[in-house]
mmCIF file of C-alpha atoms in Angstrom:
data_model
loop_
_atom_site.group_PDB
_atom_site.id
_atom_site.type_symbol
_atom_site.label_atom_id
_atom_site.label_comp_id
_atom_site.label_asym_id
_atom_site.label_seq_id
_atom_site.Cartn_x
_atom_site.Cartn_y
_atom_site.Cartn_z
ATOM 1 C CA MET Y 1 0.000 0.000 0.000
ATOM 2 C CA ALA Y 2 1.288 3.465 -0.837
ATOM 3 C CA THR Y 3 2.421 5.569 2.109
ATOM 4 C CA GLY Y 4 0.008 8.339 1.191
ATOM 5 C CA ASP Y 5 -2.998 6.115 1.944
ATOM 6 C CA VAL Y 6 -2.137 5.835 5.645
ATOM 7 C CA LYS Y 7 -1.019 8.543 8.060
ATOM 8 C CA LEU Y 8 -0.489 8.434 11.812
ATOM 9 C CA ILE Y 9 -0.524 11.585 13.931
ATOM 10 C CA GLY Y 10 1.531 11.049 17.054
ATOM 11 C CA SER Y 11 4.677 11.457 19.124
ATOM 12 C CA TRP Y 12 7.710 9.206 19.557
ATOM 13 C CA ALA Y 13 7.295 9.219 23.359
ATOM 14 C CA SER Y 14 3.619 8.282 23.510
ATOM 15 C CA VAL Y 15 2.693 4.804 24.720
ATOM 16 C CA TYR Y 16 -0.620 5.036 22.906
ATOM 17 C CA VAL Y 17 0.945 6.073 19.613
ATOM 18 C CA MET Y 18 3.391 3.198 19.936
ATOM 19 C CA ARG Y 19 0.452 0.774 20.040
ATOM 20 C CA ALA Y 20 -0.715 1.918 16.631
ATOM 21 C CA ARG Y 21 2.825 1.809 15.206
ATOM 22 C CA ILE Y 22 3.403 -1.752 16.418
ATOM 23 C CA ALA Y 23 0.096 -2.874 14.886
ATOM 24 C CA LEU Y 24 1.012 -1.251 11.561
ATOM 25 C CA ASN Y 25 4.416 -2.950 11.653
ATOM 26 C CA LEU Y 26 2.858 -6.337 12.398
ATOM 27 C CA LYS Y 27 0.668 -5.934 9.327
ATOM 28 C CA SER Y 28 3.585 -4.587 7.226
ATOM 29 C CA ILE Y 29 1.625 -1.421 6.420
ATOM 30 C CA SER Y 30 3.599 1.519 5.077
ATOM 31 C CA TYR Y 31 2.504 4.837 6.608
ATOM 32 C CA GLU Y 32 3.478 8.463 7.027
ATOM 33 C CA PHE Y 33 4.271 9.417 10.624
ATOM 34 C CA LEU Y 34 3.198 12.980 11.414
ATOM 35 C CA GLN Y 35 5.049 14.029 14.563
ATOM 36 C CA GLU Y 36 3.245 16.410 16.900
ATOM 37 C CA THR Y 37 5.273 19.004 18.810
ATOM 38 C CA TYR Y 38 5.076 18.681 22.586
ATOM 39 C CA GLY Y 39 2.945 21.433 24.108
ATOM 40 C CA SER Y 40 1.013 22.270 20.940
ATOM 41 C CA LYS Y 41 -1.649 20.691 18.746
ATOM 42 C CA SER Y 42 -1.592 20.868 14.963
ATOM 43 C CA GLU Y 43 -4.581 21.937 12.926
ATOM 44 C CA LEU Y 44 -4.730 18.456 11.415
ATOM 45 C CA LEU Y 45 -4.949 16.880 14.885
ATOM 46 C CA LEU Y 46 -7.722 19.236 16.003
ATOM 47 C CA LYS Y 47 -9.615 18.630 12.771
ATOM 48 C CA SER Y 48 -9.120 14.852 12.887
ATOM 49 C CA ASN Y 49 -9.955 14.386 16.583
ATOM 50 C CA PRO Y 50 -12.239 17.286 17.544
ATOM 51 C CA VAL Y 51 -13.736 15.429 20.518
ATOM 52 C CA HIS Y 52 -10.638 14.501 22.562
ATOM 53 C CA LYS Y 53 -8.065 16.593 20.674
ATOM 54 C CA LYS Y 54 -5.281 14.110 21.401
ATOM 55 C CA ILE Y 55 -2.975 11.584 19.772
ATOM 56 C CA PRO Y 56 -2.887 9.062 18.256
ATOM 57 C CA VAL Y 57 -5.043 9.502 15.189
ATOM 58 C CA LEU Y 58 -4.852 7.068 12.295
ATOM 59 C CA ILE Y 59 -5.930 8.523 8.960
ATOM 60 C CA HIS Y 60 -6.783 5.857 6.406
ATOM 61 C CA ALA Y 61 -8.046 6.989 2.993
ATOM 62 C CA ASP Y 62 -8.719 10.448 4.524
ATOM 63 C CA LYS Y 63 -10.901 8.989 7.304
ATOM 64 C CA PRO Y 64 -9.678 9.469 10.916
ATOM 65 C CA VAL Y 65 -9.766 6.741 13.570
ATOM 66 C CA CYS Y 66 -9.071 7.759 17.193
ATOM 67 C CA GLU Y 67 -8.124 6.099 20.518
ATOM 68 C CA SER Y 68 -5.205 3.661 20.627
ATOM 69 C CA ASN Y 69 -6.968 0.368 21.350
ATOM 70 C CA ILE Y 70 -9.683 1.169 18.811
ATOM 71 C CA ILE Y 71 -6.984 1.958 16.233
ATOM 72 C CA VAL Y 72 -5.261 -1.384 16.890
ATOM 73 C CA GLN Y 73 -8.555 -3.239 16.396
ATOM 74 C CA TYR Y 74 -9.271 -1.219 13.251
ATOM 75 C CA ILE Y 75 -5.853 -2.083 11.784
ATOM 76 C CA ASP Y 76 -6.468 -5.764 12.474
ATOM 77 C CA GLU Y 77 -9.851 -5.670 10.718
ATOM 78 C CA ALA Y 78 -8.958 -3.321 7.844
ATOM 79 C CA TRP Y 79 -5.913 -5.398 6.891
ATOM 80 C CA SER Y 80 -7.193 -8.804 7.960
ATOM 81 C CA SER Y 81 -5.421 -10.560 5.089
ATOM 82 C CA SER Y 82 -2.032 -8.982 5.891
ATOM 83 C CA GLY Y 83 0.277 -10.381 8.542
ATOM 84 C CA PRO Y 84 -0.788 -12.233 11.695
ATOM 85 C CA SER Y 85 -4.150 -11.695 13.380
ATOM 86 C CA ILE Y 86 -3.774 -9.244 16.259
ATOM 87 C CA LEU Y 87 -6.964 -10.136 18.104
ATOM 88 C CA PRO Y 88 -7.564 -13.740 19.233
ATOM 89 C CA SER Y 89 -9.705 -15.831 16.895
ATOM 90 C CA GLN Y 90 -12.214 -17.028 19.528
ATOM 91 C CA PRO Y 91 -14.872 -14.609 20.889
ATOM 92 C CA TYR Y 92 -14.178 -15.565 24.520
ATOM 93 C CA ASP Y 93 -10.424 -15.063 24.104
ATOM 94 C CA ARG Y 94 -11.067 -11.674 22.482
ATOM 95 C CA ALA Y 95 -13.264 -10.675 25.424
ATOM 96 C CA ILE Y 96 -10.562 -11.710 27.911
ATOM 97 C CA ALA Y 97 -7.900 -9.781 25.986
ATOM 98 C CA ARG Y 98 -10.090 -6.656 25.972
ATOM 99 C CA PHE Y 99 -10.802 -7.067 29.696
ATOM 100 C CA TRP Y 100 -7.104 -7.158 30.612
ATOM 101 C CA ALA Y 101 -6.262 -4.335 28.197
ATOM 102 C CA ALA Y 102 -8.821 -2.166 30.008
ATOM 103 C CA TYR Y 103 -7.334 -3.244 33.356
ATOM 104 C CA ILE Y 104 -3.871 -2.215 32.168
ATOM 105 C CA ASP Y 105 -5.034 1.277 31.212
ATOM 106 C CA ASP Y 106 -7.516 1.888 34.029
ATOM 107 C CA LYS Y 107 -5.772 0.223 36.983
ATOM 108 C CA TRP Y 108 -2.196 -0.901 36.366
ATOM 109 C CA PHE Y 109 -0.860 2.155 34.535
ATOM 110 C CA ILE Y 110 -2.635 4.551 36.898
ATOM 111 C CA ALA Y 111 -0.618 2.936 39.696
ATOM 112 C CA VAL Y 112 2.628 3.169 37.694
ATOM 113 C CA ARG Y 113 2.032 6.842 36.975
ATOM 114 C CA SER Y 114 1.336 7.540 40.651
ATOM 115 C CA ILE Y 115 4.969 6.626 41.406
ATOM 116 C CA LEU Y 116 6.117 9.550 39.248
ATOM 117 C CA THR Y 117 3.627 11.944 40.833
ATOM 118 C CA ALA Y 118 4.060 10.790 44.448
ATOM 119 C CA GLN Y 119 4.554 13.442 47.135
ATOM 120 C CA GLY Y 120 7.336 12.093 49.317
ATOM 121 C CA GLU Y 121 8.906 8.706 49.906
ATOM 122 C CA GLU Y 122 6.043 7.152 51.870
ATOM 123 C CA GLU Y 123 3.545 7.894 49.113
ATOM 124 C CA LYS Y 124 5.992 6.574 46.539
ATOM 125 C CA LYS Y 125 6.539 3.373 48.560
ATOM 126 C CA ALA Y 126 2.773 2.803 48.718
ATOM 127 C CA ALA Y 127 2.497 3.343 44.952
ATOM 128 C CA VAL Y 128 5.293 0.826 44.305
ATOM 129 C CA ALA Y 129 3.525 -1.765 46.454
ATOM 130 C CA GLN Y 130 0.305 -1.228 44.500
ATOM 131 C CA VAL Y 131 2.093 -1.648 41.159
ATOM 132 C CA GLU Y 132 3.702 -4.869 42.340
ATOM 133 C CA GLU Y 133 0.342 -6.250 43.477
ATOM 134 C CA ARG Y 134 -1.278 -5.445 40.140
ATOM 135 C CA THR Y 135 1.687 -6.786 38.159
ATOM 136 C CA VAL Y 136 1.317 -10.141 39.919
ATOM 137 C CA LEU Y 137 -2.258 -10.248 38.589
ATOM 138 C CA LEU Y 138 -0.905 -9.637 35.083
ATOM 139 C CA GLU Y 139 1.614 -12.445 35.603
ATOM 140 C CA LYS Y 140 -1.302 -14.811 36.265
ATOM 141 C CA ALA Y 141 -3.173 -13.425 33.252
ATOM 142 C CA PHE Y 142 -0.147 -14.104 31.051
ATOM 143 C CA ILE Y 143 0.076 -17.712 32.218
ATOM 144 C CA ASP Y 144 -3.648 -18.227 31.550
ATOM 145 C CA CYS Y 145 -3.723 -16.483 28.159
ATOM 146 C CA SER Y 146 -0.441 -17.710 26.686
ATOM 147 C CA ASN Y 147 -0.939 -21.430 27.380
ATOM 148 C CA GLY Y 148 2.803 -21.919 27.624
ATOM 149 C CA LYS Y 149 3.578 -19.979 24.428
ATOM 150 C CA PRO Y 150 5.827 -16.910 24.081
ATOM 151 C CA PHE Y 151 3.161 -14.182 24.049
ATOM 152 C CA PHE Y 152 -0.256 -13.412 25.541
ATOM 153 C CA ASN Y 153 -1.603 -14.064 22.044
ATOM 154 C CA GLY Y 154 0.281 -17.356 21.654
ATOM 155 C CA ASP Y 155 3.059 -17.708 19.102
ATOM 156 C CA HIS Y 156 3.144 -14.050 18.056
ATOM 157 C CA ILE Y 157 2.401 -10.578 19.399
ATOM 158 C CA GLY Y 158 -1.280 -9.740 19.685
ATOM 159 C CA TYR Y 159 -3.713 -7.234 21.143
ATOM 160 C CA LEU Y 160 -2.904 -7.746 24.828
ATOM 161 C CA ASP Y 161 0.837 -7.916 24.174
ATOM 162 C CA ILE Y 162 0.605 -4.515 22.491
ATOM 163 C CA ALA Y 163 -1.544 -3.071 25.291
ATOM 164 C CA LEU Y 164 1.003 -3.935 27.983
ATOM 165 C CA GLY Y 165 4.230 -3.969 25.987
ATOM 166 C CA SER Y 166 3.843 -0.397 24.814
ATOM 167 C CA PHE Y 167 4.418 0.678 28.444
ATOM 168 C CA LEU Y 168 7.789 -1.071 28.835
ATOM 169 C CA GLY Y 169 9.857 2.023 27.994
ATOM 170 C CA TRP Y 170 8.006 4.132 30.555
ATOM 171 C CA LEU Y 171 8.138 1.293 33.075
ATOM 172 C CA ARG Y 172 11.927 1.368 32.890
ATOM 173 C CA VAL Y 173 11.943 5.136 33.484
ATOM 174 C CA THR Y 174 9.656 4.628 36.488
ATOM 175 C CA GLU Y 175 11.941 1.908 37.874
ATOM 176 C CA LEU Y 176 14.883 4.314 37.712
ATOM 177 C CA ASP Y 177 12.907 7.028 39.481
ATOM 178 C CA ALA Y 178 11.717 4.627 42.196
ATOM 179 C CA HIS Y 179 15.094 2.866 42.513
ATOM 180 C CA HIS Y 180 13.070 -0.321 42.462
ATOM 181 C CA LYS Y 181 12.559 -3.117 39.946
ATOM 182 C CA LEU Y 182 8.865 -3.372 39.064
ATOM 183 C CA LEU Y 183 9.160 -6.220 36.564
ATOM 184 C CA ASP Y 184 11.115 -8.738 38.590
ATOM 185 C CA GLU Y 185 12.465 -12.118 37.443
ATOM 186 C CA THR Y 186 11.680 -13.584 40.880
ATOM 187 C CA LYS Y 187 8.161 -12.234 41.527
ATOM 188 C CA THR Y 188 6.952 -12.212 37.910
ATOM 189 C CA PRO Y 189 9.276 -14.570 35.995
ATOM 190 C CA SER Y 190 6.921 -15.211 33.072
ATOM 191 C CA LEU Y 191 6.332 -11.514 32.429
ATOM 192 C CA PHE Y 192 10.038 -10.780 32.824
ATOM 193 C CA LEU Y 193 10.917 -13.191 30.009
ATOM 194 C CA TRP Y 194 7.923 -12.044 27.936
ATOM 195 C CA ALA Y 195 9.133 -8.430 28.158
ATOM 196 C CA GLU Y 196 12.515 -9.382 26.694
ATOM 197 C CA ARG Y 197 10.856 -11.233 23.811
ATOM 198 C CA PHE Y 198 8.495 -8.322 23.178
ATOM 199 C CA ARG Y 199 11.227 -5.670 23.165
ATOM 200 C CA ASN Y 200 13.317 -7.645 20.692
ATOM 201 C CA ASP Y 201 10.533 -8.507 18.266
ATOM 202 C CA PRO Y 202 11.215 -6.986 14.807
ATOM 203 C CA ALA Y 203 7.872 -5.134 14.903
ATOM 204 C CA VAL Y 204 8.776 -3.492 18.218
ATOM 205 C CA LYS Y 205 12.535 -3.064 18.533
ATOM 206 C CA PRO Y 206 12.912 -0.058 16.160
ATOM 207 C CA LEU Y 207 10.115 1.752 18.026
ATOM 208 C CA MET Y 208 11.270 1.216 21.620
ATOM 209 C CA PRO Y 209 12.556 4.588 22.866
ATOM 210 C CA GLU Y 210 15.982 4.930 24.466
ATOM 211 C CA THR Y 211 15.645 5.025 28.249
ATOM 212 C CA ALA Y 212 17.867 8.096 28.716
ATOM 213 C CA LYS Y 213 15.990 10.081 26.067
ATOM 214 C CA LEU Y 214 12.624 9.074 27.511
ATOM 215 C CA ALA Y 215 13.735 9.902 31.062
ATOM 216 C CA GLU Y 216 14.766 13.385 29.921
ATOM 217 C CA PHE Y 217 11.386 13.877 28.248
ATOM 218 C CA ALA Y 218 9.619 12.586 31.393
ATOM 219 C CA LYS Y 219 11.039 15.466 33.427
ATOM 220 C CA LYS Y 220 8.842 17.825 31.402
ATOM 221 C CA LEU Y 221 5.751 15.807 32.305
ATOM 222 C CA PHE Y 222 6.681 14.948 35.889
ATOM 223 C CA PRO Y 223 8.801 17.806 37.346
ATOM 224 C CA LYS Y 224 9.020 16.038 40.730
ATOM 225 C CA MET Y 225 10.980 13.137 39.213
ATOM 226 C CA GLN Y 226 14.276 12.367 40.895
ATOM 227 C CA ALA Y 227 17.384 13.425 38.997
#
């Protein structure tokens, strides 16, 4: 497909933009990446997503699609004959993947972010404990969903892998700020190994931001971060 048919409005540092980029890579879709400048919104973004006014926005044949998980599902359906299926084939498995993806966004990541916004060491320690508790739940979810295979989706990266894996760069930045390992080979061994496989997958590796660069960018978003 010609690059002009597909555009993605986003930012290199955005977890949610990364989800769309991974899905496009998995499907081998060529696209034009339109980088937004931090602190401002382009006219194209405001026109394409007038409701939420935020990235990512996928533009396919001049039609915008918004919200990261919706974009991933759209890519899977629009290019169903290209590359591996991103969503599980069985309705129940799709429902479970969507359930855990919502948990990641609504519960797990909220706890991770609270580490970077914590006021003082006691609040930070409580946030770390909450992240660890919720990560153990994701460890169990991985074991149940993967059935002994490399990814949540089985033999290859799928919807739930993308939902969680897109946070790995920011998770590393958070670990450095907290001086604490959040994805631990002892407490969550399956997820620890999964994370290495995910990072090194050809669809992901070129997109994974450098930790130092991301940590520098994070200081703009979270001024209270430790040096």
